[in-house]
Short mmCIF file of C-alpha atoms and ligand atoms in Angstrom, two decimals:
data_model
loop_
_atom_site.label_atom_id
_atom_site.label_comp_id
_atom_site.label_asym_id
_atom_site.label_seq_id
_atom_site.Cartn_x
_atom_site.Cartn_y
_atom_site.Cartn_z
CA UNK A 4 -124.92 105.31 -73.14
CA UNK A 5 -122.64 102.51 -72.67
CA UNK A 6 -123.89 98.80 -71.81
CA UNK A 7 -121.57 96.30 -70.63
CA UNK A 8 -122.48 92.59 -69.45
CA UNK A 9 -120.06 90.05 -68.00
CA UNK A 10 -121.64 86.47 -68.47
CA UNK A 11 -120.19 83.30 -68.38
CA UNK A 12 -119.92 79.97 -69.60
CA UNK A 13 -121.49 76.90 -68.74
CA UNK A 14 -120.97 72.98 -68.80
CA UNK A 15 -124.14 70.65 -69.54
CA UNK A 16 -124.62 67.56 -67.16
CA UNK A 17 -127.49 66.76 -68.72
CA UNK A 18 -126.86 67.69 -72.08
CA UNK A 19 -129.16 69.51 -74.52
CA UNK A 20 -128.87 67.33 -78.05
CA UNK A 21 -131.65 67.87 -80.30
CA UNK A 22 -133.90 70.96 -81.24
CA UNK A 23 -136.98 71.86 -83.11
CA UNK A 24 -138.99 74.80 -84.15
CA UNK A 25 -137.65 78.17 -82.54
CA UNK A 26 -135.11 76.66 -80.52
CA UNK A 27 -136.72 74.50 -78.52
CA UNK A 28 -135.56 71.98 -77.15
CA UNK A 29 -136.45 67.82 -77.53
CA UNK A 30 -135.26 67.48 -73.56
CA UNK A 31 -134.75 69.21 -70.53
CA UNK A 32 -131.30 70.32 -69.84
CA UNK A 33 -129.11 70.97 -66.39
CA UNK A 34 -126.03 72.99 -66.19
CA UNK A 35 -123.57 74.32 -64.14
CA UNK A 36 -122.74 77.77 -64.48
CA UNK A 37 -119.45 78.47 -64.29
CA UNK A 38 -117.15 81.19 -63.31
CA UNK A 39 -113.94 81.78 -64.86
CA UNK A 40 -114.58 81.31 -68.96
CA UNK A 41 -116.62 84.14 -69.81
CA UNK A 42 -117.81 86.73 -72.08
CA UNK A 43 -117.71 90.53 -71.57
CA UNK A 44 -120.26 92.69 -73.64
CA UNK A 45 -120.55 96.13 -74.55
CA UNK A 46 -123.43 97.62 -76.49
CA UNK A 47 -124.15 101.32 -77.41
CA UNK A 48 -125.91 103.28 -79.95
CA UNK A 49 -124.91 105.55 -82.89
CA UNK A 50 -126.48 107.71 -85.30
CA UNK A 51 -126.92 105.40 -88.59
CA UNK A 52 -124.99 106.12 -91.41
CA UNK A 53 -126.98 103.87 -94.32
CA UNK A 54 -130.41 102.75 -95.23
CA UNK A 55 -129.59 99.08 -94.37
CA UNK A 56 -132.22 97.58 -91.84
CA UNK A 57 -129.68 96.74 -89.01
CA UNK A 58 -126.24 98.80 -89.14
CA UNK A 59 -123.52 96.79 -86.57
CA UNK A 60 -120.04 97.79 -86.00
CA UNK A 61 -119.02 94.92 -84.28
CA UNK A 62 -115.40 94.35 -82.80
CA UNK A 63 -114.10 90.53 -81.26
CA UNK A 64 -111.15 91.35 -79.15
CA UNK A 65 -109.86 94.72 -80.54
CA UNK A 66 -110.32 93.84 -84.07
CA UNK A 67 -112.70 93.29 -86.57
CA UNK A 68 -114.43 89.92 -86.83
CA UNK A 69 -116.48 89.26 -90.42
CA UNK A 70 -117.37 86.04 -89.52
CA UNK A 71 -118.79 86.51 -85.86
CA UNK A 72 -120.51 89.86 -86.87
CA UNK A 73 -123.00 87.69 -89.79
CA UNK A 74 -123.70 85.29 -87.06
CA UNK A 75 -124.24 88.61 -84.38
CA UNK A 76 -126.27 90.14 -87.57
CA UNK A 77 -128.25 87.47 -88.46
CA UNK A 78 -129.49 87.10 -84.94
CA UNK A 79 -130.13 90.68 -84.45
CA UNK A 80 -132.71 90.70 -87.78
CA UNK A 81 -134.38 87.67 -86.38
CA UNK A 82 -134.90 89.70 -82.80
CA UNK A 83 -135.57 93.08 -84.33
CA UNK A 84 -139.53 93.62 -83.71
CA UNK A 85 -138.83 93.16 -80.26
CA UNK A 86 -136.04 95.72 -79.85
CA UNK A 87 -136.96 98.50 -82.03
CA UNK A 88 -133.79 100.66 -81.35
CA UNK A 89 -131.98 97.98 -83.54
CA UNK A 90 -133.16 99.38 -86.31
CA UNK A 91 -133.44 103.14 -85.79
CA UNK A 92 -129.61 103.13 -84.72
CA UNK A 93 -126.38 102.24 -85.48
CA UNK A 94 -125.67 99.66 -83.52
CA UNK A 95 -121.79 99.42 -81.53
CA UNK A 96 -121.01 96.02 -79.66
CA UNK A 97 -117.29 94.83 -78.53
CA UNK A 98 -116.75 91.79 -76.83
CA UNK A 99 -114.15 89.66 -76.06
CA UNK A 100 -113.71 85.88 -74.01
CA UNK A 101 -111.56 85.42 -70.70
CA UNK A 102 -110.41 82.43 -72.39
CA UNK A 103 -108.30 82.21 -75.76
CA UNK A 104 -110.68 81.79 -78.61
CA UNK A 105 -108.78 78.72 -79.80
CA UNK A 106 -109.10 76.97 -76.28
CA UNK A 107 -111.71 74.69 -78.24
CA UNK A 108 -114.17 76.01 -75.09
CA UNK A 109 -117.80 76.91 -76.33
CA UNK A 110 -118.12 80.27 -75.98
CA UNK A 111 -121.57 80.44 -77.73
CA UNK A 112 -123.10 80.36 -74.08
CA UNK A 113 -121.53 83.20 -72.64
CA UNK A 114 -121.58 85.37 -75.88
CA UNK A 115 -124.91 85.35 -77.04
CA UNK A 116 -126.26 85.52 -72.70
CA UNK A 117 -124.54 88.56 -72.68
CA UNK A 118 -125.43 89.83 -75.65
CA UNK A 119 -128.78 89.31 -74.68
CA UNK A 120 -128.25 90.87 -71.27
CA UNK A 121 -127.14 93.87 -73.46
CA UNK A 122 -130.30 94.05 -75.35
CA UNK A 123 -132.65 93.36 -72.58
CA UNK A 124 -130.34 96.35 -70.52
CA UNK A 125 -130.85 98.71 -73.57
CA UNK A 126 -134.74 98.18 -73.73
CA UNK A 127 -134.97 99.02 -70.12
CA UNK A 128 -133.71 101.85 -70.30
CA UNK A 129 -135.84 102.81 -73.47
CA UNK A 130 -139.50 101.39 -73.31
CA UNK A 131 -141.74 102.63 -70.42
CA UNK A 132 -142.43 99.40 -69.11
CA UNK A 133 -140.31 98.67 -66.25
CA UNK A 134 -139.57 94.89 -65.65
CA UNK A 135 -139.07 93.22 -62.58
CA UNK A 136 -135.87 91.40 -62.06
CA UNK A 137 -137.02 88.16 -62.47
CA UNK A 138 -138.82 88.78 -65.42
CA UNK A 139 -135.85 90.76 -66.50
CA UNK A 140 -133.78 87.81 -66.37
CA UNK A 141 -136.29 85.47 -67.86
CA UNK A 142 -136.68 87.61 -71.31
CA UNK A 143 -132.88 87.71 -71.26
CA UNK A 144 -132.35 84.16 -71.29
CA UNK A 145 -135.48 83.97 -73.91
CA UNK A 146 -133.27 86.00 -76.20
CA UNK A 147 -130.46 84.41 -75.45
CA UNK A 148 -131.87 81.11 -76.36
CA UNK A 149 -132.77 82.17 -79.79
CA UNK A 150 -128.67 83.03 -80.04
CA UNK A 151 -127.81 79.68 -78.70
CA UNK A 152 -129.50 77.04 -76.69
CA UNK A 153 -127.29 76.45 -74.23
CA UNK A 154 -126.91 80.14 -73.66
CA UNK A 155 -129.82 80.57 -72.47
CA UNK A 156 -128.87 78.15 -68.94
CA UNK A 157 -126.15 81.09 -68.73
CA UNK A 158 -128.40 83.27 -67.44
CA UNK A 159 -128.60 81.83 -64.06
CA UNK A 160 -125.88 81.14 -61.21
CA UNK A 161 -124.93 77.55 -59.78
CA UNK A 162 -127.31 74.83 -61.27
CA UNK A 163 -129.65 76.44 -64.03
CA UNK A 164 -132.55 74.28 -66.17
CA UNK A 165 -133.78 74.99 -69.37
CA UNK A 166 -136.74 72.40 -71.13
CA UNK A 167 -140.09 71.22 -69.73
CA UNK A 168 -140.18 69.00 -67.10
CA UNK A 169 -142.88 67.33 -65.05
CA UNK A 170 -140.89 67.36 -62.30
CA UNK A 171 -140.19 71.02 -62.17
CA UNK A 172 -143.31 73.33 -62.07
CA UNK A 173 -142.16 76.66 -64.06
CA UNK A 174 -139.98 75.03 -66.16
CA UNK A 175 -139.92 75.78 -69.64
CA UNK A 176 -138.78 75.39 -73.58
CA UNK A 177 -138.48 79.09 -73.79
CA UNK A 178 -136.03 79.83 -71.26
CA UNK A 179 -134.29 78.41 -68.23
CA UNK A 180 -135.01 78.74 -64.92
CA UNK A 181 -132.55 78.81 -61.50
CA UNK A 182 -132.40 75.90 -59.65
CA UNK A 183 -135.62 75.26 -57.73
CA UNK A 184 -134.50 73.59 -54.67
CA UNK A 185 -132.04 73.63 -52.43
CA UNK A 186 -129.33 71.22 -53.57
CA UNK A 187 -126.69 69.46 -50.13
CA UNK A 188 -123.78 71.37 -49.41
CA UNK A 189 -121.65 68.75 -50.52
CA UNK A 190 -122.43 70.18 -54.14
CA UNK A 191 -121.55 74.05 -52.72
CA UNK A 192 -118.80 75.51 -55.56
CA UNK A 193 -118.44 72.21 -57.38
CA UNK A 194 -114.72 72.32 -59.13
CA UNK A 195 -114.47 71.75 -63.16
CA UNK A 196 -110.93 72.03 -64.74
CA UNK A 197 -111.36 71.88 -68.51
CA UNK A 198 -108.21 69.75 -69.91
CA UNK A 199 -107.51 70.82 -73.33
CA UNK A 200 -107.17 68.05 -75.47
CA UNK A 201 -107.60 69.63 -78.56
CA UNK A 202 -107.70 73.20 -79.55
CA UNK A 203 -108.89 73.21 -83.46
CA UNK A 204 -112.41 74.33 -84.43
CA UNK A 205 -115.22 71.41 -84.61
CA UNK A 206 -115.57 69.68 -87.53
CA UNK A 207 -119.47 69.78 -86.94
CA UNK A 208 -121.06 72.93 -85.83
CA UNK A 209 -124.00 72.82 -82.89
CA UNK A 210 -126.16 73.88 -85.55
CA UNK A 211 -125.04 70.45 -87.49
CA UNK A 212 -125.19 68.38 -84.55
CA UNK A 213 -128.22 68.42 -83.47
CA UNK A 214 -129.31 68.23 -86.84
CA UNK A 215 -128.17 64.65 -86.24
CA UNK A 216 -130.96 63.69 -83.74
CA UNK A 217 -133.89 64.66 -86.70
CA UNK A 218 -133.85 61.02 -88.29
CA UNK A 219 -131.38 59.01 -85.19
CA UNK A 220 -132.68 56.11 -84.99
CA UNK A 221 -132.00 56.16 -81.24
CA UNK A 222 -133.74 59.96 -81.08
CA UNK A 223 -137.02 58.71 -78.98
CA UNK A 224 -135.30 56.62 -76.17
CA UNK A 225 -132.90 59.09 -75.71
CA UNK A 226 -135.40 61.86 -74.58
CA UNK A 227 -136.36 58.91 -72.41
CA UNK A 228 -133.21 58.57 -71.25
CA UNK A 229 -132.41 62.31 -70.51
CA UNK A 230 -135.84 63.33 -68.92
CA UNK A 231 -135.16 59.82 -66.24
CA UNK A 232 -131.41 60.86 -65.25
CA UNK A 233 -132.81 64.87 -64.73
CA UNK A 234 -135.09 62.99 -62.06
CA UNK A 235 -132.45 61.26 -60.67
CA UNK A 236 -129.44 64.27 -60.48
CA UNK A 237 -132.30 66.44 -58.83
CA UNK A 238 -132.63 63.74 -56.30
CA UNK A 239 -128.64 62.89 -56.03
CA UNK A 240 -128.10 67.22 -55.75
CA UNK A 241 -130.72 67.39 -53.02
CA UNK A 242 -129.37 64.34 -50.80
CA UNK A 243 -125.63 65.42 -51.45
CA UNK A 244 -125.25 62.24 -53.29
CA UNK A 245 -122.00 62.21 -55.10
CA UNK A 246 -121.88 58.74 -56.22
CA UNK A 247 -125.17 59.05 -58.21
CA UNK A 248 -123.71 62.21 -59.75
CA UNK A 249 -120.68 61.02 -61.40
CA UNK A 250 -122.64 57.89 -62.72
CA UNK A 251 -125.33 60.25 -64.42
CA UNK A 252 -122.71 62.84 -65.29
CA UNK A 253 -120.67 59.98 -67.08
CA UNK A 254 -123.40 58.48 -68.88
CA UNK A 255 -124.60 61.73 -70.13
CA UNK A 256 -121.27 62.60 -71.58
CA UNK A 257 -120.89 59.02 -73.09
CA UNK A 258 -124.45 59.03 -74.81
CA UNK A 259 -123.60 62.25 -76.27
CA UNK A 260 -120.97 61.02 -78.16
CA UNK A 261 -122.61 57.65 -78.58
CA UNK A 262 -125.66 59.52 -80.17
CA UNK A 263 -122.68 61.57 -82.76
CA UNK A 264 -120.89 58.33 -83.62
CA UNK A 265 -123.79 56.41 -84.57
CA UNK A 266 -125.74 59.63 -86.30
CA UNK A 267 -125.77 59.25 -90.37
CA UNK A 268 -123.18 61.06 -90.63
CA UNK A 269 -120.98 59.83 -87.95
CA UNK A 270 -118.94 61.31 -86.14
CA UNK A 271 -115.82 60.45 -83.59
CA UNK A 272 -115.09 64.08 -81.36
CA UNK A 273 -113.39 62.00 -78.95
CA UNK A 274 -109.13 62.19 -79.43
CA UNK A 275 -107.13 59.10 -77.80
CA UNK A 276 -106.01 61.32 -75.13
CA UNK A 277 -109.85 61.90 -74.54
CA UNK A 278 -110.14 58.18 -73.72
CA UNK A 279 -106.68 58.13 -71.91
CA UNK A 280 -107.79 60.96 -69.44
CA UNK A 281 -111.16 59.27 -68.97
CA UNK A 282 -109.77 55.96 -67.78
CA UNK A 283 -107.30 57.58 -65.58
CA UNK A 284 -110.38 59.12 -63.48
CA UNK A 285 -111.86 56.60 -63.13
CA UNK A 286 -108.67 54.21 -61.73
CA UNK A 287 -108.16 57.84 -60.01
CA UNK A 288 -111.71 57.56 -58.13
CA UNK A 289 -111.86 53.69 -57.79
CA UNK A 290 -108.01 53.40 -55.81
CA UNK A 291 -109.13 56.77 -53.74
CA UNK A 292 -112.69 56.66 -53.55
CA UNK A 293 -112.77 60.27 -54.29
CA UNK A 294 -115.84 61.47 -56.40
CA UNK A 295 -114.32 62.99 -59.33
CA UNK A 296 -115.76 62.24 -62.73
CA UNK A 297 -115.71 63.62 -66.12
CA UNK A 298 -118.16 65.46 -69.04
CA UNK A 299 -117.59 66.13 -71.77
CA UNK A 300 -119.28 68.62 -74.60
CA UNK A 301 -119.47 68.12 -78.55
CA UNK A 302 -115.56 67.79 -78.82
CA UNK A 303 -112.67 66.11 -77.38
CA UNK A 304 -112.00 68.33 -74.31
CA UNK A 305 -112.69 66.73 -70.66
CA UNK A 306 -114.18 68.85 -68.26
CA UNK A 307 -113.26 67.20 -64.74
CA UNK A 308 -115.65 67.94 -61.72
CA UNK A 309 -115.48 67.42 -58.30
CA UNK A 310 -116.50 68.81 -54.49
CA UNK A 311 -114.27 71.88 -53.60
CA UNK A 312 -113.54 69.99 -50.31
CA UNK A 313 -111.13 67.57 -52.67
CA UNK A 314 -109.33 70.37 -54.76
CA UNK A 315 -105.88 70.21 -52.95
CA UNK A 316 -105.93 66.40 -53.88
CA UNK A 317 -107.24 66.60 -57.48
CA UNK A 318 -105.24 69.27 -58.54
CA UNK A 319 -102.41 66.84 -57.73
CA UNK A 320 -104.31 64.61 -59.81
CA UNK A 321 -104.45 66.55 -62.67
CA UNK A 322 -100.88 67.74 -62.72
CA UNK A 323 -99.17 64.92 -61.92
CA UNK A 324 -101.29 62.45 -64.63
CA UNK A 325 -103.41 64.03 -66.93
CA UNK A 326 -101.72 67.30 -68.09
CA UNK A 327 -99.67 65.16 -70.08
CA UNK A 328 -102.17 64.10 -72.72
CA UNK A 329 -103.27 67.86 -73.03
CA UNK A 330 -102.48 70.70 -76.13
CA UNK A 331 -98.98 72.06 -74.42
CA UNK A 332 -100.41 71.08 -70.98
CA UNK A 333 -103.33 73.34 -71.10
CA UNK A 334 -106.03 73.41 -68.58
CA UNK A 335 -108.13 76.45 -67.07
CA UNK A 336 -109.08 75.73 -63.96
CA UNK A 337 -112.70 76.94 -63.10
CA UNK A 338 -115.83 75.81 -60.72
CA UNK A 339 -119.16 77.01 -59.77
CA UNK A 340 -120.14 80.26 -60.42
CA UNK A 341 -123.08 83.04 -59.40
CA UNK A 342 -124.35 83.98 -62.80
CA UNK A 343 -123.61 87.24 -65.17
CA UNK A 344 -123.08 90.91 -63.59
CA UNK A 345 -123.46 93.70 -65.48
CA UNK A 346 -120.38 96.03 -65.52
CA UNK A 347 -120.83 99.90 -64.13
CA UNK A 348 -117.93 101.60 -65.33
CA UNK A 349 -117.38 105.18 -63.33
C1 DP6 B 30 -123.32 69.40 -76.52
O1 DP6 B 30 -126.23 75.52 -77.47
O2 DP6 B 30 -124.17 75.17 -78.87
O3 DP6 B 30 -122.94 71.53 -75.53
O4 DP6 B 30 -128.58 76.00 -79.91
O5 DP6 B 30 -127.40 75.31 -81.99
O6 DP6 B 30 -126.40 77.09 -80.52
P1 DP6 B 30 -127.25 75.83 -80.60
O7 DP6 B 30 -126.45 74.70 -79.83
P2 DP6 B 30 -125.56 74.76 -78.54
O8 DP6 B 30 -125.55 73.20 -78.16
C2 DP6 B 30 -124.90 72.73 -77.02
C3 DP6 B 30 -124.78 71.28 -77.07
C4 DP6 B 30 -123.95 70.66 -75.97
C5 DP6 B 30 -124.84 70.24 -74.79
C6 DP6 B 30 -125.34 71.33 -73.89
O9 DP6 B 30 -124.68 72.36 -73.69
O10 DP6 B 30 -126.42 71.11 -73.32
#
């Protein structure tokens, strides 16, 4: 039997920086899912060949990948007394991104959700117990936390939260949860073109980075900070406020890379054409008055968002102003999107 997942990618508006224990998290997070940048999955199960305790044959894009199959392997041993098949078989998984792997795009998020999707798929079929959907999707993005954090938000279409929050009854360190409430139409299919500033690898893994946070000394008011803008974006989605949105969204992005440049070891993700992009938004939104704000993740590539009703005009934007300050004029153009689908092939 042959498993495939399709799961996508997501972009943090308030952003997930910090960790402890299992992969928990130090403050609730809020993403939208997307669409466009994502992962596709395959899982199935061979005979084993060896004694070793997990056998993989993994394959990135047609060819063999050393360096993502320890990552793939280390996760799998650190999963394996819930999935006991991992063990028992040989284990095959492909995968490859919708987006080029040197895009400088996270792809964490929509690799390890659909991995876990795979997994979750696989025991289904397997153990006796038969899950519901809903607390198929909530083991998934369990599992998929323990791969990545932020995969675990990956799990869920349009807005998706993973962390405890007072505000939101359900919520939860362990795994995300869809968006609770109904947000205002004006947020329906929200636009995000990701400008590619910079396409090299980080030069400080996630793992790394939110090592940073363990001794900031700015660490305790900025789980202050994140829990009070969550509160405010819930109330800014639900009145269709799009004003309040691009101030939070902005302010998340810039603390971010506040909290990285004034961590120990410092660092500065952000390229000059980072900063040159940024300002033209905003001139862009103050002359037009047209909501359209940036975020940003832990590199130098912009993510610009704004309401599908403006596209024509932003697009414009984009080409005529800011393509110029990105790698070869790069930009994948993606928006709002309804989660991971699992692929039946006939
Ligand atoms: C800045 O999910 O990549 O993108 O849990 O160590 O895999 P690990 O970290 P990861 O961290 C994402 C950090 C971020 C913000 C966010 O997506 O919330």
């Amino acid at each position: 039997m042959n498993i495939t997942w399709k799961s996508p990618s997501n972009i943090a508006l308030i952003k997930y920086w910090g960790k402890h224990g299992e992969q928990l998290p130090n403050n609730p997070s809020l993403s939208i899912t997307l669409s466009e940048a994502t992962t596709t999955t395959s899982i199935s199960l061979k005979k084993k060949r060896s004694k070793k305790p997990i056998e993989l044959d993994f394959t990135f894009e047609g060819k063999k990948n050393p360096v993502f199959a320890d990552k793939i392997l280390r996760y799998l041993s650190g999963i394996q007394a819930d999935f006991s098949f991992l063990s028992e078989n040989r284990i095959i998984l492909t995968s490859e991104n919708s987006f080029p792997h040197s895009a400088g795009i996270a792809s964490s998020a929509s690799s390890m959700s659909a991995l876990a999707l795979c997994l979750m798929s696989l025991r289904a079929t397997t153990d006796k117990k038969m899950y519901n959907y809903d607390s198929f999707l909530q083991q998934a993005s369990n599992f998929a936390r323990l791969g990545s954090g932020s995969a675990a938000r990956s799990i869920y279409p349009e807005f998706s939260i993973w962390g405890k929050t007072k505000s939101l009854p359900g919520s939860s360190d362990k795994y995300a949860i869809p968006f609770p409430i109904n947000y205002h139409n004006n947020f329906n299919d929200i636009e995000d073109s990701i400008l590619i500033v910079n396409e090299n690898e980080k030069p400080v893994s996630s793992r790394a980075g939110h090592a940073l946070m363990n001794d900031h000394p700015m660490a305790k008011q900025r789980y202050i900070n994140a829990n009070k803008r969550l509160d405010k974006l819930l109330d800014a989605l639900k009145t269709g406020d799009w004003g309040i949105f691009c101030q939070i969204v902005e302010t998340e992005a810039l603390e971010l890379h506040a909290l990285m440049m004034t961590s120990t070891h410092s660092f500065i993700l952000m390229k000059p054409n980072t900063l040159e992009i940024i300002e033209r938004i905003r001139n862009y939104r103050a002359e037009t008055k047209i909501p359209v704000c940036f975020t940003l993740d832990a590199g130098p590539n912009v993510h610009v968002l704004y309401p599908h009703s403006e596209k024509a005009k932003v697009r414009n934007f984009i080409q005529s102003e800011l393509l110029s300050f990105c790698v070869k004029k790069k930009v994948i153009y993606d928006h709002m999107g309804k989660g991971p689908a699992q692929v039946i092939e006939d």
